Amino acid sequence: MHAVDCKALAEKITDEIHNETKSMDRKPVLAMFLVGKDPSSEIYIHKKEEQCIRAGIESRKIILSENITHRNLLAEIDKLNGNADIDAILIQLPLPKQIIEREALERIDPGKDVDCLHPLNFGLFCEYGSEEARVIPVTALAVMKILKECDAAIKGQDVVVVGSSNIAGKPIALMLVEKGATVTICHDKTKDLKRYTRKADILVVAAGKKHLVTKNMVKYGAIVIDVGINRENGIMRGDVDFDNVSEVASYVTPVPGGVGPITVATLLENVLRLSYRKQSNGIVPKPDIEII
Ligand code: NAD
């Protein structure tokens, strides 16, 4: 087991994508909806735009008013669904409260759903696994890439995932099961969280609660992957008390500079997958990139 430079890993993945895109007939195109003026969303979109340039992907940002009606947002999504130039569509979350998030995400053409949030794509991933899925949930893939890079044993290991959302906890748990781990999913109704986390060889935390995990909750030598992002007065903190937990864990991912940058790179991998698929008229070719 060794520590991973997550920023360098993200750059390596992005460069591998660039190697693929430069030999394609045309550049893949990612369209991103930014609805309203959420400062964090603006930062996330900007980071994706920057990395698209590095990966040889064209990005198009569609800025919509915070007051857009649900119906008008669906109409905007329909326009991009019907635009043959666009390979992949992303809706930056969260959305303003007048928008029914689930309906907006389900409106995206599944063939352009880069975040794997459409039920068809999530279903394909659950049923057939990451090798056969059209796209892979990006946070889960980022976690798996970190575990691979640090040579973590997964098969037969006891893994605890804290958080059970469709975006993070559930797909992370599924990918770990796929690789042979025995996985426990904890959430906000779990009684005595520590009872579970202390047994984990690998602990993945995606709860969105600053410093939820402290030193006394972690097994000696465990690998701890912190997915959480909590902003307080402009400072970003994880769900894990990094300094404290580093005293017992064999490796803890930092926040910022851990899972986050890799999630951008894995998102761009999905753009590549969707574009390959589209450019080959639905015959499913595989981009020459290793999943994990
Ligand atoms: P969510 O609110 O949808 O889900 C949170 C999950 O954590 C739920 O299952 C909830 O039951 C559980 N939880 C909350 N408080 C808990 C507690 N005290 N004890 C145990 N479980 C608890 O959030 P999400 O979208 O899954 O995101 C979770 C965190 O991960 C957020 O901080 C988010 O910003 C971050 N995130 C980061 C990335 C990345 O790229 N690094 C990607 C996705 C999400």
Short mmCIF file of C-alpha atoms and ligand atoms in Angstrom, two decimals:
data_model
loop_
_atom_site.label_atom_id
_atom_site.label_comp_id
_atom_site.label_asym_id
_atom_site.label_seq_id
_atom_site.Cartn_x
_atom_site.Cartn_y
_atom_site.Cartn_z
CA MET A 1 0.00 0.00 0.00
CA HIS A 2 1.32 3.41 -0.83
CA ALA A 3 -0.08 6.94 -0.86
CA VAL A 4 -1.44 8.26 -4.14
CA ASP A 5 -0.88 11.68 -5.61
CA CYS A 6 -4.51 12.18 -6.64
CA LYS A 7 -3.86 15.30 -8.71
CA ALA A 8 -1.18 13.46 -10.70
CA LEU A 9 -3.50 10.48 -11.14
CA ALA A 10 -6.25 12.78 -12.46
CA GLU A 11 -3.79 14.29 -14.95
CA LYS A 12 -2.65 10.83 -16.04
CA ILE A 13 -6.25 9.75 -16.74
CA THR A 14 -6.98 13.00 -18.59
CA ASP A 15 -3.87 12.55 -20.73
CA GLU A 16 -4.93 8.99 -21.57
CA ILE A 17 -8.28 10.37 -22.72
CA HIS A 18 -6.45 12.93 -24.87
CA ASN A 19 -4.49 10.10 -26.49
CA GLU A 20 -7.80 8.64 -27.58
CA THR A 21 -9.57 11.84 -28.63
CA LYS A 22 -6.73 12.99 -30.87
CA SER A 23 -7.23 10.01 -33.18
CA MET A 24 -11.03 10.29 -33.36
CA ASP A 25 -12.84 11.55 -36.48
CA ARG A 26 -14.09 14.53 -34.50
CA LYS A 27 -13.67 15.87 -30.98
CA PRO A 28 -16.22 14.61 -28.44
CA VAL A 29 -18.59 17.37 -27.32
CA LEU A 30 -19.84 17.80 -23.73
CA ALA A 31 -22.72 20.22 -23.04
CA MET A 32 -23.10 21.45 -19.45
CA PHE A 33 -26.16 23.17 -17.98
CA LEU A 34 -25.47 25.70 -15.26
CA VAL A 35 -28.79 26.82 -13.77
CA GLY A 36 -28.60 29.86 -11.50
CA LYS A 37 -25.59 31.33 -9.73
CA ASP A 38 -24.53 28.77 -7.13
CA PRO A 39 -20.83 29.65 -6.52
CA SER A 40 -19.76 26.02 -5.98
CA SER A 41 -21.49 24.96 -9.20
CA GLU A 42 -19.66 27.72 -11.08
CA ILE A 43 -16.33 26.43 -9.72
CA TYR A 44 -17.14 22.82 -10.65
CA ILE A 45 -18.16 23.77 -14.19
CA HIS A 46 -14.99 25.83 -14.60
CA LYS A 47 -12.83 22.89 -13.51
CA LYS A 48 -14.56 20.62 -16.00
CA GLU A 49 -14.05 23.19 -18.79
CA GLU A 50 -10.32 23.36 -18.00
CA GLN A 51 -9.91 19.60 -18.02
CA CYS A 52 -11.93 19.26 -21.25
CA ILE A 53 -9.26 21.35 -22.97
CA ARG A 54 -6.53 19.04 -21.67
CA ALA A 55 -8.50 15.95 -22.76
CA GLY A 56 -9.22 17.23 -26.27
CA ILE A 57 -12.96 17.46 -25.59
CA GLU A 58 -15.07 20.41 -26.68
CA SER A 59 -17.20 21.81 -23.87
CA ARG A 60 -20.26 24.00 -24.30
CA LYS A 61 -21.71 25.78 -21.28
CA ILE A 62 -25.40 26.66 -21.27
CA ILE A 63 -26.17 29.22 -18.58
CA LEU A 64 -29.82 29.41 -17.56
CA SER A 65 -31.62 31.77 -15.21
CA GLU A 66 -32.19 30.75 -11.61
CA ASN A 67 -35.89 31.45 -12.25
CA ILE A 68 -36.27 29.18 -15.27
CA THR A 69 -39.47 27.16 -15.11
CA HIS A 70 -39.38 23.39 -14.94
CA ARG A 71 -41.09 23.17 -18.31
CA ASN A 72 -38.57 25.51 -19.97
CA LEU A 73 -35.63 23.57 -18.57
CA LEU A 74 -37.06 20.36 -20.01
CA ALA A 75 -37.41 22.15 -23.37
CA GLU A 76 -33.73 23.19 -23.19
CA ILE A 77 -32.73 19.58 -22.47
CA ASP A 78 -34.85 18.41 -25.42
CA LYS A 79 -32.99 20.83 -27.70
CA LEU A 80 -29.65 19.29 -26.80
CA ASN A 81 -31.05 15.75 -27.00
CA GLY A 82 -31.96 16.54 -30.60
CA ASN A 83 -28.67 18.23 -31.44
CA ALA A 84 -26.53 15.70 -33.32
CA ASP A 85 -23.32 17.63 -32.48
CA ILE A 86 -23.65 16.90 -28.75
CA ASP A 87 -22.31 13.60 -27.41
CA ALA A 88 -22.84 14.11 -23.69
CA ILE A 89 -25.05 16.25 -21.46
CA LEU A 90 -24.45 17.21 -17.85
CA ILE A 91 -26.79 19.09 -15.53
CA GLN A 92 -24.81 20.65 -12.71
CA LEU A 93 -26.56 19.95 -9.39
CA PRO A 94 -28.12 21.27 -7.23
CA LEU A 95 -31.00 22.75 -9.20
CA PRO A 96 -33.29 25.58 -8.01
CA LYS A 97 -36.27 24.37 -6.00
CA GLN A 98 -38.92 24.89 -8.72
CA ILE A 99 -37.18 22.18 -10.78
CA ILE A 100 -38.07 18.53 -10.19
CA GLU A 101 -34.54 17.17 -10.29
CA ARG A 102 -35.48 13.58 -11.02
CA GLU A 103 -37.58 14.59 -14.04
CA ALA A 104 -34.81 16.78 -15.41
CA LEU A 105 -32.25 13.99 -15.11
CA GLU A 106 -34.61 11.47 -16.67
CA ARG A 107 -35.24 13.84 -19.57
CA ILE A 108 -31.64 13.53 -20.77
CA ASP A 109 -31.32 11.12 -23.67
CA PRO A 110 -29.75 8.01 -22.00
CA GLY A 111 -27.27 7.91 -24.89
CA LYS A 112 -25.98 11.33 -23.74
CA ASP A 113 -26.24 10.87 -19.95
CA VAL A 114 -22.65 11.48 -18.88
CA ASP A 115 -23.29 11.27 -15.12
CA CYS A 116 -25.00 7.85 -15.28
CA LEU A 117 -27.99 9.30 -13.44
CA HIS A 118 -30.66 8.17 -15.92
CA PRO A 119 -32.43 5.05 -14.55
CA LEU A 120 -31.66 3.12 -17.73
CA ASN A 121 -27.92 3.71 -17.42
CA PHE A 122 -27.88 3.19 -13.66
CA GLY A 123 -29.87 -0.03 -14.24
CA LEU A 124 -27.39 -1.26 -16.87
CA PHE A 125 -24.55 -0.55 -14.45
CA CYS A 126 -26.30 -2.39 -11.58
CA GLU A 127 -27.32 -5.35 -13.70
CA TYR A 128 -24.26 -5.91 -15.86
CA GLY A 129 -21.43 -4.24 -13.94
CA SER A 130 -18.91 -1.64 -14.95
CA GLU A 131 -17.38 -3.61 -17.83
CA GLU A 132 -20.68 -3.82 -19.68
CA ALA A 133 -22.23 -0.50 -18.64
CA ARG A 134 -22.65 2.29 -21.15
CA VAL A 135 -21.36 4.81 -18.63
CA ILE A 136 -20.05 4.37 -15.08
CA PRO A 137 -20.99 6.47 -12.02
CA VAL A 138 -18.09 8.89 -11.89
CA THR A 139 -17.49 9.12 -8.15
CA ALA A 140 -17.50 5.34 -7.76
CA LEU A 141 -15.02 4.97 -10.60
CA ALA A 142 -12.80 7.65 -9.03
CA VAL A 143 -12.73 5.73 -5.73
CA MET A 144 -11.85 2.50 -7.53
CA LYS A 145 -9.04 4.18 -9.46
CA ILE A 146 -7.51 5.46 -6.22
CA LEU A 147 -7.72 2.00 -4.64
CA LYS A 148 -6.09 0.48 -7.69
CA GLU A 149 -3.33 3.09 -7.74
CA CYS A 150 -2.45 2.43 -4.10
CA ASP A 151 -2.39 -1.35 -4.71
CA ALA A 152 -5.14 -1.96 -2.19
CA ALA A 153 -6.33 -5.55 -1.88
CA ILE A 154 -10.11 -5.55 -2.41
CA LYS A 155 -11.15 -9.18 -2.84
CA GLY A 156 -12.37 -10.60 0.47
CA GLN A 157 -11.77 -7.34 2.33
CA ASP A 158 -14.27 -5.83 4.75
CA VAL A 159 -15.38 -2.50 3.35
CA VAL A 160 -17.68 0.03 4.95
CA VAL A 161 -19.28 2.77 2.85
CA VAL A 162 -20.82 5.62 4.83
CA GLY A 163 -23.55 7.17 2.68
CA SER A 164 -26.17 5.52 0.49
CA SER A 165 -27.04 8.07 -2.20
CA ASN A 166 -27.46 7.18 -5.88
CA ILE A 167 -24.66 9.58 -6.80
CA ALA A 168 -22.04 8.33 -4.37
CA GLY A 169 -22.64 5.66 -1.70
CA LYS A 170 -24.70 3.08 -3.61
CA PRO A 171 -22.58 2.89 -6.79
CA ILE A 172 -19.37 2.90 -4.75
CA ALA A 173 -20.66 -0.09 -2.76
CA LEU A 174 -21.73 -1.90 -5.94
CA MET A 175 -18.35 -1.49 -7.61
CA LEU A 176 -16.59 -2.78 -4.52
CA VAL A 177 -18.89 -5.81 -4.39
CA GLU A 178 -18.12 -6.38 -8.08
CA LYS A 179 -14.44 -6.56 -7.15
CA GLY A 180 -15.06 -9.13 -4.41
CA ALA A 181 -15.27 -7.04 -1.23
CA THR A 182 -17.77 -7.68 1.55
CA VAL A 183 -19.51 -4.35 1.85
CA THR A 184 -21.59 -2.77 4.61
CA ILE A 185 -23.48 0.42 3.75
CA CYS A 186 -24.09 2.80 6.64
CA HIS A 187 -26.28 5.92 6.61
CA ASP A 188 -27.86 8.47 8.87
CA LYS A 189 -30.17 5.89 10.47
CA THR A 190 -27.30 3.53 11.32
CA LYS A 191 -27.12 2.87 15.04
CA ASP A 192 -23.60 3.26 16.41
CA LEU A 193 -21.68 4.06 13.22
CA LYS A 194 -18.34 3.42 14.94
CA ARG A 195 -19.25 -0.24 15.49
CA TYR A 196 -19.10 -0.70 11.71
CA THR A 197 -16.36 1.71 10.68
CA ARG A 198 -13.87 0.24 13.17
CA LYS A 199 -14.05 -3.13 11.40
CA ALA A 200 -13.33 -1.77 7.94
CA ASP A 201 -10.15 -2.64 6.05
CA ILE A 202 -11.29 0.02 3.59
CA LEU A 203 -13.55 2.85 4.74
CA VAL A 204 -15.21 5.10 2.17
CA VAL A 205 -17.02 8.13 3.53
CA ALA A 206 -19.60 10.02 1.44
CA ALA A 207 -21.97 11.59 3.95
CA GLY A 208 -21.48 15.32 3.52
CA LYS A 209 -20.81 15.88 7.24
CA LYS A 210 -17.61 17.69 8.13
CA HIS A 211 -15.19 15.51 10.13
CA LEU A 212 -17.81 12.85 10.81
CA VAL A 213 -15.06 10.24 10.98
CA THR A 214 -12.49 10.61 13.74
CA LYS A 215 -9.48 8.59 14.80
CA ASN A 216 -11.35 6.36 17.27
CA MET A 217 -13.67 5.19 14.46
CA VAL A 218 -10.90 3.78 12.25
CA LYS A 219 -9.12 0.44 12.39
CA TYR A 220 -5.33 0.58 12.59
CA GLY A 221 -3.86 0.33 9.07
CA ALA A 222 -7.16 0.91 7.25
CA ILE A 223 -7.38 2.73 3.94
CA VAL A 224 -9.74 5.71 4.21
CA ILE A 225 -11.23 7.36 1.12
CA ASP A 226 -12.91 10.69 1.84
CA VAL A 227 -15.51 11.62 -0.77
CA GLY A 228 -17.13 14.39 1.28
CA ILE A 229 -16.99 18.05 0.36
CA ASN A 230 -18.10 20.53 3.00
CA ARG A 231 -17.59 24.25 2.44
CA GLU A 232 -17.38 26.56 5.45
CA ASN A 233 -16.41 30.21 5.02
CA GLY A 234 -14.87 29.39 1.67
CA ILE A 235 -12.76 26.55 3.11
CA MET A 236 -13.26 23.02 1.86
CA ARG A 237 -13.20 20.15 4.36
CA GLY A 238 -13.83 16.45 4.05
CA ASP A 239 -15.99 14.05 6.04
CA VAL A 240 -12.84 12.67 7.66
CA ASP A 241 -10.75 14.45 10.29
CA PHE A 242 -7.63 14.05 8.12
CA ASP A 243 -4.83 14.93 10.60
CA ASN A 244 -6.27 12.87 13.38
CA VAL A 245 -7.23 9.83 11.30
CA SER A 246 -3.84 9.83 9.51
CA GLU A 247 -2.30 8.75 12.83
CA VAL A 248 -3.99 5.34 12.59
CA ALA A 249 -4.87 4.78 8.93
CA SER A 250 -2.34 3.51 6.41
CA TYR A 251 -3.64 6.07 3.90
CA VAL A 252 -6.27 8.82 3.89
CA THR A 253 -7.25 10.81 0.80
CA PRO A 254 -7.07 14.57 1.37
CA VAL A 255 -9.84 17.13 0.80
CA PRO A 256 -9.30 19.16 -1.31
CA GLY A 257 -7.05 17.41 -3.82
CA GLY A 258 -8.25 13.84 -3.34
CA VAL A 259 -11.31 12.21 -4.89
CA GLY A 260 -12.57 15.50 -6.42
CA PRO A 261 -10.05 15.99 -9.26
CA ILE A 262 -10.29 12.32 -10.21
CA THR A 263 -14.08 12.59 -10.48
CA VAL A 264 -13.63 15.22 -13.18
CA ALA A 265 -11.31 12.85 -15.08
CA THR A 266 -13.71 9.90 -14.78
CA LEU A 267 -16.54 12.12 -16.03
CA LEU A 268 -14.46 12.87 -19.13
CA GLU A 269 -13.94 9.11 -19.59
CA ASN A 270 -17.73 8.84 -19.82
CA VAL A 271 -17.79 11.59 -22.47
CA LEU A 272 -15.31 9.50 -24.43
CA ARG A 273 -17.42 6.34 -24.03
CA LEU A 274 -20.58 8.10 -25.22
CA SER A 275 -18.84 9.77 -28.14
CA TYR A 276 -17.24 6.52 -29.30
CA ARG A 277 -20.61 4.86 -29.18
CA LYS A 278 -22.24 7.65 -31.17
CA GLN A 279 -19.49 7.95 -33.74
CA SER A 280 -19.77 4.23 -34.44
CA ASN A 281 -23.57 4.36 -34.94
CA GLY A 282 -24.39 2.44 -31.80
CA ILE A 283 -22.02 -0.46 -32.29
CA VAL A 284 -20.39 -0.58 -28.92
CA PRO A 285 -16.68 -0.17 -29.36
CA LYS A 286 -14.46 0.15 -26.36
CA PRO A 287 -12.16 3.11 -26.03
CA ASP A 288 -8.69 1.85 -25.39
CA ILE A 289 -8.71 2.82 -21.73
CA GLU A 290 -8.57 0.45 -18.82
CA ILE A 291 -11.59 0.87 -16.54
CA ILE A 292 -9.89 -0.21 -13.31
P1 NAD B 1 -26.55 12.94 0.00
O1 NAD B 1 -26.98 13.99 0.97
O2 NAD B 1 -27.40 12.61 -1.15
O3 NAD B 1 -26.34 11.58 0.82
C1 NAD B 1 -25.67 11.59 2.05
C2 NAD B 1 -25.65 10.18 2.60
O4 NAD B 1 -24.91 10.21 3.82
C3 NAD B 1 -27.04 9.64 2.94
O5 NAD B 1 -27.10 8.26 2.65
C4 NAD B 1 -27.15 9.86 4.45
O6 NAD B 1 -27.99 8.91 5.07
C5 NAD B 1 -25.70 9.68 4.89
N1 NAD B 1 -25.39 10.42 6.10
C6 NAD B 1 -25.62 11.72 6.35
N2 NAD B 1 -25.25 12.03 7.62
C7 NAD B 1 -24.79 10.88 8.17
C8 NAD B 1 -24.27 10.56 9.44
N3 NAD B 1 -24.19 11.46 10.42
N4 NAD B 1 -23.89 9.28 9.66
C9 NAD B 1 -23.97 8.36 8.68
N5 NAD B 1 -24.46 8.61 7.44
C10 NAD B 1 -24.86 9.86 7.20
O7 NAD B 1 -25.09 13.35 -0.45
P2 NAD B 1 -24.21 12.82 -1.70
O8 NAD B 1 -24.65 13.49 -2.92
O9 NAD B 1 -24.12 11.35 -1.66
O10 NAD B 1 -22.80 13.44 -1.31
C11 NAD B 1 -22.16 13.09 -0.11
C12 NAD B 1 -20.90 13.93 0.04
O11 NAD B 1 -20.01 13.60 -1.00
C13 NAD B 1 -21.16 15.43 -0.08
O12 NAD B 1 -20.27 16.11 0.75
C14 NAD B 1 -20.84 15.71 -1.53
O13 NAD B 1 -20.45 17.06 -1.75
C15 NAD B 1 -19.69 14.76 -1.75
N6 NAD B 1 -19.47 14.35 -3.14
C16 NAD B 1 -18.23 14.53 -3.61
C17 NAD B 1 -17.92 14.14 -4.89
C18 NAD B 1 -16.52 14.31 -5.38
O14 NAD B 1 -16.28 14.45 -6.55
N7 NAD B 1 -15.52 14.32 -4.50
C19 NAD B 1 -18.90 13.57 -5.71
C20 NAD B 1 -20.18 13.37 -5.18
C21 NAD B 1 -20.46 13.76 -3.88
#
